[in-house]
XYZ file of C-alpha atoms in Angstrom:
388
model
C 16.383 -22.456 -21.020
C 15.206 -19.863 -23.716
C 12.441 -17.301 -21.941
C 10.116 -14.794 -23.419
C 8.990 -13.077 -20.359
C 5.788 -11.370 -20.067
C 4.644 -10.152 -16.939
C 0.680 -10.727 -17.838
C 1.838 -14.783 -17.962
C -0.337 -16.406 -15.195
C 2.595 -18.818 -14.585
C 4.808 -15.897 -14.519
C 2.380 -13.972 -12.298
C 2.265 -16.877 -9.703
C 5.686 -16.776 -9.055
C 8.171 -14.191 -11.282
C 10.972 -15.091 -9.244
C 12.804 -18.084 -10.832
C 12.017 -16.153 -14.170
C 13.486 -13.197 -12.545
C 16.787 -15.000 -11.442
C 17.270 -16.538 -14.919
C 17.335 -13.232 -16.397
C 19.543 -11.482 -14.300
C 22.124 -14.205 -14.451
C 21.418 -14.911 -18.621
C 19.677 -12.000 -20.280
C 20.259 -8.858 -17.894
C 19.055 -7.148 -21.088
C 15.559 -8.914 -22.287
C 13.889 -7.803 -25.278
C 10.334 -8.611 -25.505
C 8.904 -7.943 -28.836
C 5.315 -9.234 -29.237
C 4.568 -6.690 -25.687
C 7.689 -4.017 -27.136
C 9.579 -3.431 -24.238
C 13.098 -4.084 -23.179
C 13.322 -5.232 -19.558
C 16.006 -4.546 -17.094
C 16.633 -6.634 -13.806
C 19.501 -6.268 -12.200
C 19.560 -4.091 -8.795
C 22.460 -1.881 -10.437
C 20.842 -1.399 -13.524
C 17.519 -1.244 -11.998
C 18.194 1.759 -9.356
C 20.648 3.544 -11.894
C 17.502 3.907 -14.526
C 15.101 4.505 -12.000
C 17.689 7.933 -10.799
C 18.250 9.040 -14.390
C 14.515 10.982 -15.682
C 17.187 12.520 -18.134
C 18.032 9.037 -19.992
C 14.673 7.055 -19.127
C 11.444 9.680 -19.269
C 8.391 9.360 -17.202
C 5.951 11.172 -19.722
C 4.309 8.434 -20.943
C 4.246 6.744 -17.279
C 4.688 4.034 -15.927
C 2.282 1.271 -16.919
C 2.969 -1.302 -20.187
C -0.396 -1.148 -21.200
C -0.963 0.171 -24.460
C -4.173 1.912 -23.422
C -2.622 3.456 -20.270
C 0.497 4.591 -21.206
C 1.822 7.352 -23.957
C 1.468 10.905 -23.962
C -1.461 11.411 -22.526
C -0.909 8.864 -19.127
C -0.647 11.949 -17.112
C -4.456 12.283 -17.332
C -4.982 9.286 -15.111
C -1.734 9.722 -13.670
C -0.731 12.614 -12.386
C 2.850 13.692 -11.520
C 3.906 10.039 -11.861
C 3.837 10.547 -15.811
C 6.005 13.825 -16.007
C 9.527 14.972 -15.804
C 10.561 18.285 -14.509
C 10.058 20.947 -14.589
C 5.920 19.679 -14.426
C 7.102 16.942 -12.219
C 8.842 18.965 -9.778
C 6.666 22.197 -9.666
C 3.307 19.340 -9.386
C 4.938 16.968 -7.167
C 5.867 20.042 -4.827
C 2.346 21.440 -4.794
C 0.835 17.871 -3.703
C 3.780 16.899 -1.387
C 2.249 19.560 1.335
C -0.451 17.639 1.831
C 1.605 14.430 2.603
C 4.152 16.197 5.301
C 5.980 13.510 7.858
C 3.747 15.590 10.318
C 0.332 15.656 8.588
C 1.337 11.693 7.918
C 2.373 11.100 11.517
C -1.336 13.093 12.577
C -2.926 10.070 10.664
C -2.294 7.368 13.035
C -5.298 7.447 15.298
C -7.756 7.675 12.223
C -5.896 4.543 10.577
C -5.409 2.781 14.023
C -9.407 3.025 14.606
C -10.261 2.003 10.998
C -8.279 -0.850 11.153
C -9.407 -2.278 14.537
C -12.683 -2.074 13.082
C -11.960 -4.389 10.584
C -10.265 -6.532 12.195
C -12.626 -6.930 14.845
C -15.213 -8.282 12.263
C -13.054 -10.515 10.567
C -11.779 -12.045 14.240
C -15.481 -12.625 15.439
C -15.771 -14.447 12.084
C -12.820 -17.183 12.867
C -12.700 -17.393 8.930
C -12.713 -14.548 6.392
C -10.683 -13.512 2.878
C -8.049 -11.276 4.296
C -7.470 -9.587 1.069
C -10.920 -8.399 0.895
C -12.055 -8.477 4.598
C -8.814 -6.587 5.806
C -6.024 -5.538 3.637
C -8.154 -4.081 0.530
C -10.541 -2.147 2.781
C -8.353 -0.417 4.989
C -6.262 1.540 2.671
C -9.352 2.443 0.634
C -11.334 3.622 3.450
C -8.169 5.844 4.623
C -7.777 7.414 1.267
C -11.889 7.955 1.539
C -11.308 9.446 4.561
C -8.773 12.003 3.413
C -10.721 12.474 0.146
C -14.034 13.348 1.942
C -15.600 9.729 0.773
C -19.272 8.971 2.166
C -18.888 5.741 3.343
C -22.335 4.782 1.208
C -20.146 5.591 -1.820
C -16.849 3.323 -0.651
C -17.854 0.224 -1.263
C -18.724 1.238 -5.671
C -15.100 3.253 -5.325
C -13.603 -0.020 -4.135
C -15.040 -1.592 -7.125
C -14.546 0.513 -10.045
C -11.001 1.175 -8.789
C -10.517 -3.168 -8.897
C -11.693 -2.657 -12.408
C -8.825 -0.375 -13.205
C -6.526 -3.557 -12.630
C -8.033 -5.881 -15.145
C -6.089 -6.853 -17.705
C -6.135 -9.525 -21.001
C -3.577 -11.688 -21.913
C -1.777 -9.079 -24.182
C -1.738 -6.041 -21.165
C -5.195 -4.620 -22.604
C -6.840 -2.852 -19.829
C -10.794 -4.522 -20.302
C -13.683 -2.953 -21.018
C -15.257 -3.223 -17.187
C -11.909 -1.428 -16.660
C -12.435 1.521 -18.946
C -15.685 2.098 -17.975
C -14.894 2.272 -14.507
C -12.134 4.766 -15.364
C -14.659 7.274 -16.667
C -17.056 6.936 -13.842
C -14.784 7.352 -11.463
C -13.581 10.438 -13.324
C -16.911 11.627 -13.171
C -17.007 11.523 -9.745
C -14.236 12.451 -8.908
C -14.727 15.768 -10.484
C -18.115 16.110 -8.231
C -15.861 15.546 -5.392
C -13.517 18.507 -6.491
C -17.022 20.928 -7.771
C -18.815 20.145 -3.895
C -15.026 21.270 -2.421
C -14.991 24.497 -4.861
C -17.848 25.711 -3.219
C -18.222 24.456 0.045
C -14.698 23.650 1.386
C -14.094 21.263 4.091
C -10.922 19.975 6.341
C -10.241 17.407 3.799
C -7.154 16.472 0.989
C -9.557 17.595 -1.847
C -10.056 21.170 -0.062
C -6.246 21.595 0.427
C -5.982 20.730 -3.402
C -8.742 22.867 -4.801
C -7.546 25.745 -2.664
C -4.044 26.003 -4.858
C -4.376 28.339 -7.603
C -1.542 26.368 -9.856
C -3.719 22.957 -9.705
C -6.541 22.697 -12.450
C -9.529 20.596 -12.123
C -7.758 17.829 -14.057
C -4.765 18.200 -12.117
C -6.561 17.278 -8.848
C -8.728 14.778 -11.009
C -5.475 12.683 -12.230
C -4.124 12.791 -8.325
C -7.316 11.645 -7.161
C -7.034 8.753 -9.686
C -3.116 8.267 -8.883
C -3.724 8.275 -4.775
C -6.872 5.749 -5.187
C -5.221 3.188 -7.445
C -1.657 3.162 -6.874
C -2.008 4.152 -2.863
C -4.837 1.752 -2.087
C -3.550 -1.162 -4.131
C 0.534 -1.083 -3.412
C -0.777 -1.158 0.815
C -3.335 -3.770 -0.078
C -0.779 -6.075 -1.734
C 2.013 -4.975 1.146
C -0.302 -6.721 3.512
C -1.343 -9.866 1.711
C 2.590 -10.459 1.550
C 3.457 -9.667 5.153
C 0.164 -12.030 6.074
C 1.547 -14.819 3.705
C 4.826 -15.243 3.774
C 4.852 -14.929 8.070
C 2.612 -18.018 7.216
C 4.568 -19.895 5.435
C 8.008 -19.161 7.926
C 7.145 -19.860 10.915
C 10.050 -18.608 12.968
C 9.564 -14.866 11.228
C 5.880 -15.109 12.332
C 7.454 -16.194 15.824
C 9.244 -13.192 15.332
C 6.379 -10.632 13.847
C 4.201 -11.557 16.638
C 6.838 -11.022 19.099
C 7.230 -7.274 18.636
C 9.379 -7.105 14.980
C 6.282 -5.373 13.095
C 9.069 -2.719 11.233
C 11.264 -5.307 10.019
C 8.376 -7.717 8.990
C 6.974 -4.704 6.845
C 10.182 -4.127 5.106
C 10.756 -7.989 4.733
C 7.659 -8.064 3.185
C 8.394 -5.179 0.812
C 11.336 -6.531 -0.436
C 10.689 -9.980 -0.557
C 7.329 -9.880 -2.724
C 7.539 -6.356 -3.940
C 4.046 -4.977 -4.627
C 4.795 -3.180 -7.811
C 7.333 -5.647 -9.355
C 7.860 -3.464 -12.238
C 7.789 0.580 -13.924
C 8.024 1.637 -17.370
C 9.918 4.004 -18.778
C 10.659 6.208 -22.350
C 14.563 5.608 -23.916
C 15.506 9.001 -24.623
C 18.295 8.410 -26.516
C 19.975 5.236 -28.697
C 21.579 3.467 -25.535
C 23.833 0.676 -25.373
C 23.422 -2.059 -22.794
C 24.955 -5.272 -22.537
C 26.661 -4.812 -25.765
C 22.941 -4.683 -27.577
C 21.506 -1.081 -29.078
C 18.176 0.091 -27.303
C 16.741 2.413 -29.986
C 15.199 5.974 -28.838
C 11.803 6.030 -27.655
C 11.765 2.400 -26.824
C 9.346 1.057 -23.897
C 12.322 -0.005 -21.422
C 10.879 -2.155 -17.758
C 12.354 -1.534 -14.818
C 11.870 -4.909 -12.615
C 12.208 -3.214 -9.496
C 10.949 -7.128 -7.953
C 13.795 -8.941 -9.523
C 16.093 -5.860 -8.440
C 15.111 -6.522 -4.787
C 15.795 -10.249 -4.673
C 19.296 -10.073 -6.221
C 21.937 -11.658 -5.292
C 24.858 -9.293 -5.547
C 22.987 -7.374 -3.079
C 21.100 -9.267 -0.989
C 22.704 -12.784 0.450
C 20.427 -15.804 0.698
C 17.989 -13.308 -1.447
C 14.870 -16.245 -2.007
C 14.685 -16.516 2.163
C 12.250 -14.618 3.856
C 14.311 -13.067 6.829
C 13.291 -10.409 8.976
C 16.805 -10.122 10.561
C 18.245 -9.308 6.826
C 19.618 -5.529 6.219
C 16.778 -4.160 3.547
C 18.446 -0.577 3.360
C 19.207 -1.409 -0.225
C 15.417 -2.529 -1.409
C 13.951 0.016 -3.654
C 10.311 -1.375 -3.324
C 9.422 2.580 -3.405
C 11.408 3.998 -6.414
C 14.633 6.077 -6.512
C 15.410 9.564 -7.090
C 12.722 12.073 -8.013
C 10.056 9.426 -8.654
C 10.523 7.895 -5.052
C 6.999 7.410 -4.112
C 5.144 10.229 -2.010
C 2.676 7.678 -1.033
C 5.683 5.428 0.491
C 5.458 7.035 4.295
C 1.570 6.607 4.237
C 1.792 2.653 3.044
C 3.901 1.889 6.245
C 2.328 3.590 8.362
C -0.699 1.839 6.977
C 0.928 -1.150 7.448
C 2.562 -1.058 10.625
C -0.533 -0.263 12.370
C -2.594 -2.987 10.848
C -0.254 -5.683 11.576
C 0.175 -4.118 15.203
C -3.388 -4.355 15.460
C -3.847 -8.113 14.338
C -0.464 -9.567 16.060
C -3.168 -7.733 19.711
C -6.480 -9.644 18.136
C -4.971 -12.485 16.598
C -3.447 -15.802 17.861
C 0.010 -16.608 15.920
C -1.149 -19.840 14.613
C -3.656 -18.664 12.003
C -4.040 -20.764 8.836
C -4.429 -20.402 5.410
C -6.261 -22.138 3.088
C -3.600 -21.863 -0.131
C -5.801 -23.810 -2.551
C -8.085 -20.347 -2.332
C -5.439 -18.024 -2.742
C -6.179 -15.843 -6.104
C -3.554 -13.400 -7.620
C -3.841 -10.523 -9.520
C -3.164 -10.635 -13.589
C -1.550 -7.492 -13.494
C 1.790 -6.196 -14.530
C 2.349 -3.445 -12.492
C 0.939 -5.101 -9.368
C 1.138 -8.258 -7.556
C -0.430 -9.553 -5.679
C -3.199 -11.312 -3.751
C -6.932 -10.796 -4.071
C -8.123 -13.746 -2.326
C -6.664 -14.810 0.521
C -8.920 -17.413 2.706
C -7.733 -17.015 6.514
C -8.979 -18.691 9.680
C -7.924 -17.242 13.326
C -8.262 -17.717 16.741
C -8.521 -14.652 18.768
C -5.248 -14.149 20.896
């Protein structure tokens, strides 16, 4: 079996896992030259590169797209595409707006949001969870925190979907670029409305630190509504799923095991499978040179389902030991947004497993994924309940 792996592959994108095993077992080391990146996959190698910013760089972030990555990523990016001392001195300055307490004071807000969803979708019987449920409640939290009308949600929602388009050959498309200067547009609005009239809202706390510029607050507006939306979004298509298709873990989800059915979930089908990162130096792996400067991707996915680490890896268990995934990063990089996403998620599957009976169904000849590298999973996912 000879592979050329590309994450942008729609076969690959259905299902990365067998691809995933084959390289961790045959070519720990891939090289990938049409796409120019060097992909690592094993959960060592994986969480070693992820803690070293000294060896691998973050300055030209963590995306393979051509048109999103390279020195100036940090515009759309934010802290994620910068090493200290920016990283650490930004990262610190947005970090006290994401406190375990100010997280912790979010629950009621997220709790009522997503009972409101899920309430419509129930009355329904049959809905698209991805878009009914999972893709609307992160994005309306963020909205809230942001200071979001809710007349301008639904065009946020779809400009930011733009963002995630990509061609065969990890080109973001043109619906996607334009959408990334609108929503830079308003986005600076948003931070010119909080400059002179400010409110009790994340933009206010932002624009009311004198070491955060405009563009700053701009790129973390772009950062917190693509990465934080989509990552929860794709957390909860999984956790929906794959309960689905096991029925003893949904036996067990509905039965009170929300926590370990989140983290299941996380590692199992790992909603950013993958980051980039810049070779700082000639390095040797696997007995093969990686030059300087080379694009090197860290399959954080294949990392979490490997078996050195994790026994029976391919089984979805919610009794398994998931203190080793690292669906969330390592080191400096781990991400802010991580405490947010499970809360997010914990709340939302609390809420269905009170609404919901546990036989709900599927309908897996609807299911569509996303063509993304950085992110998988579902945008489609056609659902029919009976209320429980």
């Amino acid at each position: 079996m000879d592979v050329v792996y590309s994450p942008y592959d729609p076969v690959v994108n259905d299902d990365p896992y067998p691809v995933y095993t084959w390289l961790r077992t045959q070519a720990p080391l891939h090289h990938n030259p049409d796409l120019g990146f060097w992909a690592l996959s094993r959960h060592a190698d994986v969480s070693a590169a992820l803690a070293d910013s000294a060896l691998l760089s973050s300055d030209h972030g963590p995306l393979l797209d051509p048109g999103a990555s390279g020195p100036h990523a940090r515009t759309f990016l934010s802290f994620v595409a910068m090493d200290p001392p920016e990283h650490t001195r930004m990262r610190a300055t947005v970090s006290r707006a994401f406190t375990p307490r100010r997280v912790a004071a979010l629950e009621p807000m997220i709790r009522q949001i997503a009972r409101g969803h899920i309430r419509a979708a129930v009355e329904r019987g049959t809905f698209d969870f991805a878009r009914d449920i999972a893709a609307k409640l992160p994005l309306d939290v963020i909205s809230e925190l942001l200071g979001v009308p809710p007349a301008d949600r639904a065009d946020v929602r779809r400009r930011s979907d733009a963002l995630l388009r990509y061609d065969p050959n990890g080109l973001m498309v043109e619906d996607g670029i334009k959408g990334m200067l609108a929503l830079g547009d308003y986005y600076r609005s948003i931070v010119d409305e909080r400059r002179a009239a400010p409110r009790d809202d994340l933009v206010s706390v932002l624009v009311a630190d004198e070491e955060l510029s405009d563009d700053d607050i701009v790129a973390f507006l772009f950062l917190l509504v693509g990465a934080g939306a989509e990552t929860t979004t794709h957390l909860l298509t999984a956790a929906w799923y794959w309960a689905w298709r096991n029925p003893a873990q949904r036996a067990a989800a509905f039965s009170g095991a929300i926590t370990p059915w989140v983290e299941e979930s996380l590692r199992y089908d790992t909603p950013v499978p993958g980051v980039a990162r810049r070779l700082t130096r000639d390095t040797d792996w696997y007995g093969t040179t990686v030059p300087k400067d080379a694009k090197v991707w860290l399959l954080v996915g294949s990392a979490n389902r490997d078996e050195s680490v994790f026994p029976d890896p391919d089984v979805y268990d919610l009794d398994r030991d998931t203190s080793k995934a690292i669906s969330f990063g390592v080191g400096r990089h781990y991400c802010l947004g991580g405490p947010l996403a499970r809360l997010e998620a914990r709340v939302a599957l609390e809420e269905l497993t009170k609404a919901v009976a546990p036989g709900y169904d599927i309908d897996e000849a609807g299911i569509e994924r996303t063509a993304h590298g950085n992110v998988r999973g579902m945008v489609h996912l056609p659902t029919s309940v009976k209320p429980g």
